[in-house]
PDB file of C-alpha atoms and ligand atoms in Angstrom:
ATOM      1  CA  MET A  68      -0.024   0.711  -0.281  1.00 44.00           C
ATOM      2  CA  ALA A  69       2.744   2.518   0.787  1.00 47.00           C
ATOM      3  CA  ASP A  70       3.432   3.144  -3.016  1.00 66.00           C
ATOM      4  CA  ARG A  71      -0.108   4.525  -3.281  1.00 96.00           C
ATOM      5  CA  VAL A  72      -1.297   8.052  -3.955  1.00 98.00           C
ATOM      6  CA  ALA A  73      -4.518   9.797  -4.117  1.00 98.00           C
ATOM      7  CA  VAL A  74      -5.260  13.541  -4.675  1.00 99.00           C
ATOM      8  CA  ILE A  75      -8.053  15.129  -2.760  1.00 99.00           C
ATOM      9  CA  THR A  76      -9.519  17.971  -4.662  1.00 99.00           C
ATOM     10  CA  GLY A  77     -10.196  20.376  -1.552  1.00 98.00           C
ATOM     11  CA  ALA A  78      -8.287  19.606   1.188  1.00 99.00           C
ATOM     12  CA  SER A  79      -7.664  23.123   2.743  1.00 98.00           C
ATOM     13  CA  SER A  80     -10.844  21.943   4.730  1.00 98.00           C
ATOM     14  CA  GLY A  81     -13.480  19.621   6.362  1.00 98.00           C
ATOM     15  CA  ILE A  82     -13.607  16.392   4.391  1.00 99.00           C
ATOM     16  CA  GLY A  83     -10.883  17.493   2.335  1.00 99.00           C
ATOM     17  CA  ALA A  84      -9.181  18.032   5.162  1.00 99.00           C
ATOM     18  CA  ALA A  85      -9.461  15.436   6.813  1.00 99.00           C
ATOM     19  CA  THR A  86      -9.497  12.648   3.949  1.00 99.00           C
ATOM     20  CA  GLY A  87      -5.667  13.861   3.242  1.00 98.00           C
ATOM     21  CA  GLN A  88      -5.402  12.846   7.492  1.00 98.00           C
ATOM     22  CA  LEU A  89      -6.225   9.174   7.193  1.00 98.00           C
ATOM     23  CA  LEU A  90      -5.098   8.446   3.705  1.00 98.00           C
ATOM     24  CA  ALA A  91      -1.818   8.867   4.874  1.00 98.00           C
ATOM     25  CA  GLU A  92      -2.720   7.562   8.137  1.00 97.00           C
ATOM     26  CA  SER A  93      -3.603   4.271   7.182  1.00 95.00           C
ATOM     27  CA  GLY A  94      -0.772   4.600   3.867  1.00 96.00           C
ATOM     28  CA  TYR A  95      -1.074   6.432   0.876  1.00 98.00           C
ATOM     29  CA  GLU A  96       0.797   8.967  -0.763  1.00 98.00           C
ATOM     30  CA  VAL A  97      -1.114  12.081  -0.799  1.00 98.00           C
ATOM     31  CA  VAL A  98      -1.403  15.180  -3.162  1.00 98.00           C
ATOM     32  CA  LEU A  99      -3.374  17.780  -1.975  1.00 99.00           C
ATOM     33  CA  GLY A 100      -5.259  20.380  -4.391  1.00 99.00           C
ATOM     34  CA  ALA A 101      -7.368  23.303  -3.250  1.00 99.00           C
ATOM     35  CA  ARG A 102      -7.194  27.231  -3.711  1.00 98.00           C
ATOM     36  CA  ARG A 103      -5.848  28.640   0.113  1.00 98.00           C
ATOM     37  CA  VAL A 104      -2.186  27.139  -0.530  1.00 98.00           C
ATOM     38  CA  GLU A 105      -1.243  28.299   3.090  1.00 98.00           C
ATOM     39  CA  ARG A 106      -3.875  25.724   4.688  1.00 98.00           C
ATOM     40  CA  LEU A 107      -2.603  22.706   2.280  1.00 98.00           C
ATOM     41  CA  GLU A 108       0.789  23.775   3.112  1.00 98.00           C
ATOM     42  CA  ALA A 109      -0.038  23.401   6.566  1.00 98.00           C
ATOM     43  CA  LEU A 110      -2.159  20.173   6.522  1.00 98.00           C
ATOM     44  CA  ALA A 111       0.765  19.390   4.703  1.00 98.00           C
ATOM     45  CA  ALA A 112       3.705  19.965   7.212  1.00 98.00           C
ATOM     46  CA  GLN A 113       1.400  17.963  10.193  1.00 98.00           C
ATOM     47  CA  ILE A 114       1.458  15.101   8.219  1.00 98.00           C
ATOM     48  CA  GLY A 115       4.929  15.229   7.317  1.00 98.00           C
ATOM     49  CA  PRO A 116       6.378  13.560   4.184  1.00 97.00           C
ATOM     50  CA  ARG A 117       3.617  12.015   2.725  1.00 97.00           C
ATOM     51  CA  ALA A 118       1.767  14.356   1.578  1.00 98.00           C
ATOM     52  CA  ARG A 119       1.735  17.254  -1.099  1.00 98.00           C
ATOM     53  CA  CYS A 120       0.450  19.918  -1.839  1.00 98.00           C
ATOM     54  CA  TYR A 121       0.212  22.328  -5.058  1.00 98.00           C
ATOM     55  CA  GLU A 122      -2.935  25.304  -6.118  1.00 98.00           C
ATOM     56  CA  LEU A 123      -5.851  23.066  -8.091  1.00 99.00           C
ATOM     57  CA  ASP A 124      -9.011  25.877  -8.927  1.00 99.00           C
ATOM     58  CA  VAL A 125     -11.291  23.267  -9.978  1.00 99.00           C
ATOM     59  CA  SER A 126     -13.064  25.033 -12.180  1.00 98.00           C
ATOM     60  CA  ASP A 127     -10.039  25.953 -14.218  1.00 98.00           C
ATOM     61  CA  PRO A 128      -9.122  23.836 -16.892  1.00 98.00           C
ATOM     62  CA  ALA A 129      -5.404  25.413 -16.818  1.00 98.00           C
ATOM     63  CA  SER A 130      -5.992  25.394 -13.022  1.00 99.00           C
ATOM     64  CA  VAL A 131      -6.750  21.826 -13.584  1.00 99.00           C
ATOM     65  CA  GLU A 132      -3.936  21.083 -16.332  1.00 98.00           C
ATOM     66  CA  ARG A 133      -0.965  22.770 -13.786  1.00 98.00           C
ATOM     67  CA  PHE A 134      -2.074  20.745 -10.877  1.00 99.00           C
ATOM     68  CA  CYS A 135      -2.625  17.471 -11.849  1.00 98.00           C
ATOM     69  CA  LEU A 136       1.521  17.690 -14.487  1.00 98.00           C
ATOM     70  CA  LYS A 137       2.956  17.355 -10.988  1.00 98.00           C
ATOM     71  CA  VAL A 138       1.145  13.841 -10.400  1.00 98.00           C
ATOM     72  CA  PRO A 139       3.796  11.901 -12.725  1.00 96.00           C
ATOM     73  CA  ALA A 140       1.532   8.903 -11.318  1.00 97.00           C
ATOM     74  CA  CYS A 141      -2.238   8.557  -9.154  1.00 98.00           C
ATOM     75  CA  GLN A 142      -3.865   5.339  -8.124  1.00 98.00           C
ATOM     76  CA  LEU A 143      -6.569   7.243  -6.200  1.00 98.00           C
ATOM     77  CA  LEU A 144      -8.514  10.054  -7.039  1.00 99.00           C
ATOM     78  CA  VAL A 145     -11.217  12.370  -4.436  1.00 99.00           C
ATOM     79  CA  ASN A 146     -13.208  14.482  -6.046  1.00 99.00           C
ATOM     80  CA  ASN A 147     -14.257  16.505  -2.891  1.00 98.00           C
ATOM     81  CA  ALA A 148     -14.171  20.762  -3.336  1.00 99.00           C
ATOM     82  CA  GLY A 149     -16.956  22.049  -3.446  1.00 98.00           C
ATOM     83  CA  GLY A 150     -20.338  23.929  -2.244  1.00 98.00           C
ATOM     84  CA  ALA A 151     -23.500  25.057  -1.714  1.00 98.00           C
ATOM     85  CA  LEU A 152     -23.552  29.062  -2.397  1.00 98.00           C
ATOM     86  CA  GLY A 153     -26.528  30.453  -0.904  1.00 98.00           C
ATOM     87  CA  ASP A 154     -30.389  29.714   0.332  1.00 97.00           C
ATOM     88  CA  GLU A 155     -32.600  31.548  -1.960  1.00 97.00           C
ATOM     89  CA  PRO A 156     -35.649  30.427  -4.061  1.00 98.00           C
ATOM     90  CA  ILE A 157     -35.381  29.392  -7.814  1.00 98.00           C
ATOM     91  CA  SER A 158     -37.517  32.166  -8.387  1.00 98.00           C
ATOM     92  CA  SER A 159     -34.825  34.534  -7.513  1.00 97.00           C
ATOM     93  CA  ALA A 160     -32.044  32.401  -9.080  1.00 98.00           C
ATOM     94  CA  ASP A 161     -28.037  34.158  -8.810  1.00 98.00           C
ATOM     95  CA  LEU A 162     -27.204  33.213 -12.107  1.00 98.00           C
ATOM     96  CA  ALA A 163     -23.416  33.331 -10.850  1.00 98.00           C
ATOM     97  CA  SER A 164     -24.060  31.526  -8.013  1.00 98.00           C
ATOM     98  CA  TRP A 165     -25.250  28.568 -10.039  1.00 98.00           C
ATOM     99  CA  ARG A 166     -22.515  29.298 -12.321  1.00 98.00           C
ATOM    100  CA  GLN A 167     -19.760  28.796 -10.390  1.00 98.00           C
ATOM    101  CA  MET A 168     -21.611  25.881  -8.381  1.00 98.00           C
ATOM    102  CA  TYR A 169     -21.869  24.071 -11.555  1.00 98.00           C
ATOM    103  CA  ASP A 170     -18.488  24.869 -12.198  1.00 98.00           C
ATOM    104  CA  THR A 171     -16.682  23.181  -9.107  1.00 98.00           C
ATOM    105  CA  ASN A 172     -19.667  20.457  -8.647  1.00 98.00           C
ATOM    106  CA  VAL A 173     -19.496  19.317 -11.536  1.00 99.00           C
ATOM    107  CA  LEU A 174     -17.048  20.427 -13.642  1.00 99.00           C
ATOM    108  CA  GLY A 175     -14.053  20.245 -11.256  1.00 99.00           C
ATOM    109  CA  ILE A 176     -14.946  15.790 -11.320  1.00 98.00           C
ATOM    110  CA  VAL A 177     -14.811  16.434 -15.389  1.00 98.00           C
ATOM    111  CA  HIS A 178     -11.850  18.140 -15.087  1.00 98.00           C
ATOM    112  CA  MET A 179      -9.375  16.100 -12.716  1.00 99.00           C
ATOM    113  CA  THR A 180     -11.029  13.154 -14.228  1.00 98.00           C
ATOM    114  CA  LYS A 181     -10.155  13.480 -18.181  1.00 98.00           C
ATOM    115  CA  GLN A 182      -6.412  14.953 -16.662  1.00 98.00           C
ATOM    116  CA  LEU A 183      -5.140  12.297 -14.498  1.00 98.00           C
ATOM    117  CA  LEU A 184      -7.927   9.562 -16.491  1.00 98.00           C
ATOM    118  CA  PRO A 185      -4.579   7.800 -17.799  1.00 98.00           C
ATOM    119  CA  LYS A 186      -2.733   7.207 -15.270  1.00 98.00           C
ATOM    120  CA  LEU A 187      -5.372   6.487 -13.252  1.00 98.00           C
ATOM    121  CA  LEU A 188      -5.921   3.510 -15.765  1.00 98.00           C
ATOM    122  CA  ALA A 189      -1.501   3.325 -16.010  1.00 98.00           C
ATOM    123  CA  SER A 190      -1.833   2.211 -12.488  1.00 98.00           C
ATOM    124  CA  ALA A 191      -4.069  -1.383 -13.415  1.00 98.00           C
ATOM    125  CA  ASP A 192      -5.745  -0.175  -9.861  1.00 98.00           C
ATOM    126  CA  GLY A 193      -7.646   3.025 -10.218  1.00 98.00           C
ATOM    127  CA  HIS A 194     -10.354   4.686  -8.596  1.00 98.00           C
ATOM    128  CA  ILE A 195     -12.601   7.500  -8.750  1.00 99.00           C
ATOM    129  CA  VAL A 196     -14.263   8.736  -5.043  1.00 99.00           C
ATOM    130  CA  THR A 197     -16.494  11.826  -5.051  1.00 99.00           C
ATOM    131  CA  ILE A 198     -18.214  13.858  -2.859  1.00 99.00           C
ATOM    132  CA  GLY A 199     -21.918  14.127  -3.684  1.00 98.00           C
ATOM    133  CA  SER A 200     -24.023  14.785  -0.876  1.00 98.00           C
ATOM    134  CA  VAL A 201     -27.720  14.175  -0.103  1.00 98.00           C
ATOM    135  CA  ALA A 202     -28.581  16.961  -2.727  1.00 98.00           C
ATOM    136  CA  GLY A 203     -27.831  14.692  -5.079  1.00 98.00           C
ATOM    137  CA  PHE A 204     -31.320  12.389  -5.079  1.00 98.00           C
ATOM    138  CA  ASP A 205     -33.100  14.173  -2.676  1.00 98.00           C
ATOM    139  CA  PRO A 206     -34.704  17.303  -3.756  1.00 98.00           C
ATOM    140  CA  TYR A 207     -34.990  20.764  -0.480  1.00 97.00           C
ATOM    141  CA  PRO A 208     -36.782  24.623  -1.621  1.00 98.00           C
ATOM    142  CA  ASN A 209     -34.051  26.982  -1.397  1.00 97.00           C
ATOM    143  CA  SER A 210     -30.283  25.569  -3.053  1.00 97.00           C
ATOM    144  CA  GLY A 211     -31.894  24.776  -6.315  1.00 98.00           C
ATOM    145  CA  GLY A 212     -28.213  25.792  -7.646  1.00 98.00           C
ATOM    146  CA  TYR A 213     -26.531  22.944  -5.320  1.00 98.00           C
ATOM    147  CA  VAL A 214     -29.377  20.798  -5.592  1.00 98.00           C
ATOM    148  CA  ALA A 215     -28.855  20.410  -9.798  1.00 98.00           C
ATOM    149  CA  ALA A 216     -25.263  20.952  -8.900  1.00 99.00           C
ATOM    150  CA  LYS A 217     -25.614  17.620  -7.328  1.00 99.00           C
ATOM    151  CA  HIS A 218     -27.716  15.561  -9.104  1.00 98.00           C
ATOM    152  CA  ALA A 219     -26.224  16.443 -11.705  1.00 99.00           C
ATOM    153  CA  ALA A 220     -22.442  14.928  -9.697  1.00 99.00           C
ATOM    154  CA  ARG A 221     -24.119  11.772  -9.494  1.00 98.00           C
ATOM    155  CA  ALA A 222     -25.282  11.130 -13.188  1.00 98.00           C
ATOM    156  CA  VAL A 223     -21.285  11.855 -14.202  1.00 98.00           C
ATOM    157  CA  MET A 224     -20.396   9.240 -11.999  1.00 98.00           C
ATOM    158  CA  ASP A 225     -23.433   6.385 -13.322  1.00 98.00           C
ATOM    159  CA  VAL A 226     -21.821   7.592 -17.001  1.00 98.00           C
ATOM    160  CA  LEU A 227     -18.576   7.514 -16.293  1.00 98.00           C
ATOM    161  CA  ARG A 228     -19.051   3.394 -14.584  1.00 98.00           C
ATOM    162  CA  LEU A 229     -20.984   2.215 -17.455  1.00 98.00           C
ATOM    163  CA  GLU A 230     -17.993   3.905 -20.149  1.00 98.00           C
ATOM    164  CA  LEU A 231     -15.379   2.363 -17.833  1.00 98.00           C
ATOM    165  CA  LEU A 232     -17.209  -1.103 -17.852  1.00 98.00           C
ATOM    166  CA  GLY A 233     -14.380  -3.015 -18.216  1.00 98.00           C
ATOM    167  CA  GLN A 234     -11.103  -1.192 -17.682  1.00 98.00           C
ATOM    168  CA  PRO A 235      -9.339  -1.551 -14.202  1.00 98.00           C
ATOM    169  CA  ILE A 236     -10.863   1.117 -12.834  1.00 98.00           C
ATOM    170  CA  ARG A 237     -13.893   1.917  -9.342  1.00 98.00           C
ATOM    171  CA  VAL A 238     -15.603   4.566  -9.803  1.00 98.00           C
ATOM    172  CA  SER A 239     -17.254   5.623  -6.960  1.00 98.00           C
ATOM    173  CA  GLU A 240     -19.941   8.103  -4.404  1.00 98.00           C
ATOM    174  CA  ILE A 241     -20.096   9.018  -0.841  1.00 99.00           C
ATOM    175  CA  ASP A 242     -23.336  10.849  -0.584  1.00 98.00           C
ATOM    176  CA  PRO A 243     -23.950  12.861   3.061  1.00 98.00           C
ATOM    177  CA  GLY A 244     -26.042  14.622   4.528  1.00 98.00           C
ATOM    178  CA  MET A 245     -24.824  17.212   7.194  1.00 98.00           C
ATOM    179  CA  VAL A 246     -21.890  17.866   7.990  1.00 98.00           C
ATOM    180  CA  HIS A 247     -19.530  20.220  10.761  1.00 98.00           C
ATOM    181  CA  THR A 248     -17.549  21.742   7.838  1.00 98.00           C
ATOM    182  CA  GLU A 249     -17.425  25.368   6.555  1.00 98.00           C
ATOM    183  CA  PHE A 250     -19.818  24.634   4.493  1.00 98.00           C
ATOM    184  CA  SER A 251     -22.035  26.257   5.852  1.00 98.00           C
ATOM    185  CA  LEU A 252     -20.332  29.488   6.944  1.00 98.00           C
ATOM    186  CA  VAL A 253     -19.551  29.501   2.481  1.00 98.00           C
ATOM    187  CA  ARG A 254     -22.871  28.987   1.447  1.00 98.00           C
ATOM    188  CA  PHE A 255     -24.329  31.995   4.256  1.00 98.00           C
ATOM    189  CA  ALA A 256     -21.243  34.260   3.179  1.00 97.00           C
ATOM    190  CA  GLY A 257     -19.406  33.416   6.053  1.00 98.00           C
ATOM    191  CA  ASP A 258     -23.053  34.146   8.480  1.00 98.00           C
ATOM    192  CA  GLU A 259     -21.396  33.143  11.722  1.00 98.00           C
ATOM    193  CA  GLU A 260     -24.509  33.335  13.146  1.00 98.00           C
ATOM    194  CA  ARG A 261     -26.689  31.169  11.038  1.00 98.00           C
ATOM    195  CA  ALA A 262     -23.558  28.563   9.560  1.00 98.00           C
ATOM    196  CA  THR A 263     -23.447  28.050  13.405  1.00 97.00           C
ATOM    197  CA  ALA A 264     -27.904  27.521  13.753  1.00 97.00           C
ATOM    198  CA  MET A 265     -27.948  24.998  10.588  1.00 96.00           C
ATOM    199  CA  TYR A 266     -26.569  22.386  13.602  1.00 97.00           C
ATOM    200  CA  ALA A 267     -28.538  23.866  16.776  1.00 97.00           C
ATOM    201  CA  GLY A 268     -29.983  20.939  18.719  1.00 97.00           C
ATOM    202  CA  MET A 269     -28.117  18.267  16.362  1.00 98.00           C
ATOM    203  CA  THR A 270     -24.886  16.295  16.119  1.00 98.00           C
ATOM    204  CA  PRO A 271     -24.332  16.579  12.346  1.00 98.00           C
ATOM    205  CA  LEU A 272     -21.556  14.031  10.990  1.00 98.00           C
ATOM    206  CA  SER A 273     -17.960  15.209  11.818  1.00 98.00           C
ATOM    207  CA  PRO A 274     -15.204  16.316   8.535  1.00 98.00           C
ATOM    208  CA  LEU A 275     -13.577  12.551  10.460  1.00 98.00           C
ATOM    209  CA  ASP A 276     -16.510  10.443   9.709  1.00 98.00           C
ATOM    210  CA  VAL A 277     -16.891  11.444   6.215  1.00 99.00           C
ATOM    211  CA  ALA A 278     -12.986  10.057   6.334  1.00 99.00           C
ATOM    212  CA  GLU A 279     -13.556   7.089   7.886  1.00 98.00           C
ATOM    213  CA  CYS A 280     -16.104   6.333   4.489  1.00 99.00           C
ATOM    214  CA  VAL A 281     -13.358   7.318   1.843  1.00 98.00           C
ATOM    215  CA  ALA A 282     -10.951   5.284   3.956  1.00 98.00           C
ATOM    216  CA  PHE A 283     -13.509   2.173   4.119  1.00 98.00           C
ATOM    217  CA  VAL A 284     -15.051   1.707   0.370  1.00 98.00           C
ATOM    218  CA  ALA A 285     -10.694   2.906  -1.626  1.00 98.00           C
ATOM    219  CA  ASN A 286      -9.770  -0.232   1.166  1.00 97.00           C
ATOM    220  CA  ARG A 287     -11.743  -2.256   0.116  1.00 98.00           C
ATOM    221  CA  PRO A 288     -10.030  -4.883  -2.802  1.00 98.00           C
ATOM    222  CA  SER A 289      -9.643  -4.423  -6.215  1.00 97.00           C
ATOM    223  CA  HIS A 290     -12.441  -6.292  -7.240  1.00 98.00           C
ATOM    224  CA  VAL A 291     -15.218  -4.318  -4.796  1.00 98.00           C
ATOM    225  CA  ASP A 292     -16.375  -1.313  -6.140  1.00 98.00           C
ATOM    226  CA  ILE A 293     -18.721   0.175  -3.679  1.00 98.00           C
ATOM    227  CA  ASP A 294     -20.719   2.383  -6.199  1.00 98.00           C
ATOM    228  CA  ARG A 295     -22.955   4.393  -3.386  1.00 98.00           C
ATOM    229  CA  LEU A 296     -22.770   5.427   0.421  1.00 98.00           C
ATOM    230  CA  VAL A 297     -24.842   7.605   1.580  1.00 98.00           C
ATOM    231  CA  VAL A 298     -23.652   8.994   5.614  1.00 98.00           C
ATOM    232  CA  ARG A 299     -25.367  10.830   7.280  1.00 98.00           C
ATOM    233  CA  PRO A 300     -25.977  11.915  11.362  1.00 98.00           C
ATOM    234  CA  ARG A 301     -28.928  10.325  13.437  1.00 98.00           C
ATOM    235  CA  ASP A 302     -31.151  12.680  13.360  1.00 98.00           C
ATOM    236  CA  GLN A 303     -30.832  13.869  10.488  1.00 98.00           C
ATOM    237  CA  ALA A 304     -33.379  11.158   8.653  1.00 97.00           C
ATOM    238  CA  ARG A 305     -34.252  14.032   4.738  1.00 97.00           C
ATOM    239  CA  PRO A 306     -31.880  17.331   3.953  1.00 96.00           C
ATOM    240  CA  THR A 307     -34.852  19.147   5.146  1.00 94.00           C
ATOM    241  CA  LEU A 308     -36.038  16.054   7.490  1.00 97.00           C
ATOM    242  CA  VAL A 309     -33.868  17.322  10.862  1.00 98.00           C
ATOM    243  CA  HIS A 310     -34.814  16.782  14.771  1.00 98.00           C
ATOM    244  CA  ARG A 311     -33.693  18.899  17.052  1.00 97.00           C
ATOM    245  CA  ARG A 312     -33.694  19.247  20.942  1.00 92.00           C
ATOM    246  CA  PRO A 313     -35.565  21.767  21.854  1.00 84.00           C
ATOM    247  CA  ALA A 314     -33.673  23.868  23.932  1.00 67.00           C
ATOM    248  CA  ASP A 315     -32.037  25.450  21.394  1.00 50.00           C
ATOM    249  CA  ALA A 316     -34.179  24.201  17.643  1.00 50.00           C
ATOM    250  CA  ASP A 317     -33.668  27.118  16.379  1.00 51.00           C
ATOM    251  CA  VAL A 318     -32.897  27.141  12.708  1.00 53.00           C
ATOM    252  CA  SER A 319     -32.477  29.566   9.860  1.00 49.00           C
ATOM    253  CA  LEU A 320     -32.509  27.821   6.188  1.00 50.00           C
ATOM    254  CA  ALA A 321     -36.190  28.225   5.396  1.00 45.00           C
ATOM    255  CA  ASP A 322     -37.878  24.752   6.757  1.00 46.00           C
ATOM    256  CA  ARG A 323     -35.443  22.762   8.273  1.00 45.00           C
TER     257      ARG A 323
HETATM  258  P1  NDP B 406     -15.307  22.668   2.944  1.00 59.20           P
HETATM  259  O1  NDP B 406     -15.995  24.286   2.651  1.00 59.20           O
HETATM  260  O2  NDP B 406     -14.650  22.963   4.574  1.00 59.20           O
HETATM  261  O3  NDP B 406     -14.396  22.631   2.103  1.00 59.20           O
HETATM  262  C1  NDP B 406     -15.391  22.619   0.701  1.00 59.20           C
HETATM  263  C2  NDP B 406     -13.413  22.188   0.239  1.00 59.20           C
HETATM  264  O4  NDP B 406     -13.364  22.487  -1.470  1.00 59.20           O
HETATM  265  C3  NDP B 406     -11.872  23.558   0.327  1.00 59.20           C
HETATM  266  O5  NDP B 406     -10.793  22.526   0.657  1.00 59.20           O
HETATM  267  C4  NDP B 406     -11.937  24.516  -0.923  1.00 59.20           C
HETATM  268  O6  NDP B 406     -10.464  25.031  -0.366  1.00 59.20           O
HETATM  269  C5  NDP B 406     -12.628  23.669  -1.528  1.00 59.20           C
HETATM  270  N1  NDP B 406     -13.157  24.551  -2.587  1.00 59.20           N
HETATM  271  C6  NDP B 406     -14.004  24.999  -2.906  1.00 59.20           C
HETATM  272  N2  NDP B 406     -13.819  25.737  -4.343  1.00 59.20           N
HETATM  273  C7  NDP B 406     -13.142  24.699  -5.506  1.00 59.20           C
HETATM  274  C8  NDP B 406     -12.456  25.107  -6.048  1.00 59.20           C
HETATM  275  N3  NDP B 406     -13.332  25.397  -7.270  1.00 59.20           N
HETATM  276  N4  NDP B 406     -11.150  24.518  -6.649  1.00 59.20           N
HETATM  277  C9  NDP B 406     -10.117  23.774  -5.484  1.00 59.20           C
HETATM  278  N5  NDP B 406     -10.826  23.203  -4.470  1.00 59.20           N
HETATM  279  C10 NDP B 406     -12.589  24.500  -3.617  1.00 59.20           C
HETATM  280  O7  NDP B 406     -16.773  21.818   2.834  1.00 59.20           O
HETATM  281  P2  NDP B 406     -17.052  20.363   3.107  1.00 59.20           P
HETATM  282  O8  NDP B 406     -15.445  19.765   4.207  1.00 59.20           O
HETATM  283  O9  NDP B 406     -17.975  20.509   4.056  1.00 59.20           O
HETATM  284  O10 NDP B 406     -17.528  20.587   1.953  1.00 59.20           O
HETATM  285  C11 NDP B 406     -17.041  19.422   0.542  1.00 59.20           C
HETATM  286  C12 NDP B 406     -17.291  18.742  -0.382  1.00 59.20           C
HETATM  287  O11 NDP B 406     -18.579  17.597   0.501  1.00 59.20           O
HETATM  288  C13 NDP B 406     -17.915  19.511  -1.116  1.00 59.20           C
HETATM  289  O12 NDP B 406     -18.253  18.473  -2.039  1.00 59.20           O
HETATM  290  C14 NDP B 406     -19.508  19.299  -0.566  1.00 59.20           C
HETATM  291  O13 NDP B 406     -20.819  20.219  -0.998  1.00 59.20           O
HETATM  292  C15 NDP B 406     -19.219  17.970  -0.634  1.00 59.20           C
HETATM  293  N6  NDP B 406     -20.685  17.972   0.741  1.00 59.20           N
HETATM  294  C16 NDP B 406     -20.768  18.191   2.730  1.00 59.20           C
HETATM  295  C17 NDP B 406     -21.907  18.346   3.512  1.00 59.20           C
HETATM  296  C18 NDP B 406     -22.014  19.368   4.528  1.00 59.20           C
HETATM  297  O14 NDP B 406     -22.693  18.897   5.124  1.00 59.20           O
HETATM  298  N7  NDP B 406     -20.434  19.976   4.876  1.00 59.20           N
HETATM  299  C19 NDP B 406     -22.496  17.106   3.297  1.00 59.20           C
HETATM  300  C20 NDP B 406     -22.675  16.907   1.630  1.00 59.20           C
HETATM  301  C21 NDP B 406     -21.951  17.303   0.714  1.00 59.20           C
HETATM  302  P3  NDP B 406     -10.325  26.020  -0.760  1.00 59.20           P
HETATM  303  O15 NDP B 406     -11.338  27.586  -0.650  1.00 59.20           O
HETATM  304  O16 NDP B 406      -8.898  26.459  -0.404  1.00 59.20           O
HETATM  305  O17 NDP B 406     -10.336  26.593  -2.800  1.00 59.20           O
HETATM  306  C1  8X3 B 407     -25.323  19.847   2.227  1.00 59.20           C
HETATM  307  C2  8X3 B 407     -25.602  17.778   2.846  1.00 59.20           C
HETATM  308  O1  8X3 B 407     -28.065  17.967   4.370  1.00 59.20           O
HETATM  309  O2  8X3 B 407     -27.226  20.077   3.720  1.00 59.20           O
HETATM  310  O3  8X3 B 407     -24.109  18.026   0.920  1.00 59.20           O
HETATM  311  O4  8X3 B 407     -28.313  19.089   2.406  1.00 59.20           O
HETATM  312  S1  8X3 B 407     -27.444  18.876   3.799  1.00 59.20           S
END
């Protein structure tokens, strides 16, 4: 396992950072990518010699190409970079945000796959793991751009699996429910009060909970392809159905 290389996008925070750390601990060499390089460098220093990091904007094909040129070989690609922007209804959709969410959550997967697929196949045991979301199969109001993007990300993974049948590569999707990361802070444009309120009275998943799912999926024997893994907090049955202890059941996203 010591010579296996994993590329993790969006590794400067949350699920991506936890995945980088855990995969390194389980024997991978990890190549970390994100736009905030100083954060990547801090994480890489913490992980030690098993980690390298480079600037990466998955929505920019030139940035993806530059990044991937620095990765000579690769067995595992974790498409994690992504997130939601805003919580307005479709009637007042901010199209710039919709484009950015599509560029990052969907085309980011395509750009990374196009660049790394030859190396993944050359490894004779490649694996693409994408962090989707429960939003990718269970729509909810006031996040149409994110819901649509995660549905599209799921479609991309499903088509890839069909197209790559017979090749030495697995295609997996992990769909988390609520995870306590910077996700809500980004969605609410830095409004800490709203972001904190999202998790009031309930216990969300931690980034490590999801990283452990990535490691589990990646570390199955080569012939075992976990197509899809859905993981939620016990307190969340559907995106909009969250159990909250009454004392602090104060929510900011309309119908949660
Ligand atoms: P965070 O906001 O904590 O992390 C998001 C990561 O994505 C950051 O490292 C950020 O890095 C990176 N990123 C964003 N845009 C780009 C880009 N254009 N190019 C490269 N990296 C980018 O959130 P999470 O850890 O929660 O999110 C990780 C993934 O998990 C996302 O795909 C999200 O949709 C998904 N998810 C999250 C859930 C949650 O409740 N938190 C639930 C279900 C799925 P930087 O800004 O430095 O580029
Ligand atoms: C985000 C998960 O439950 O907040 O991808 O929609 S949820």
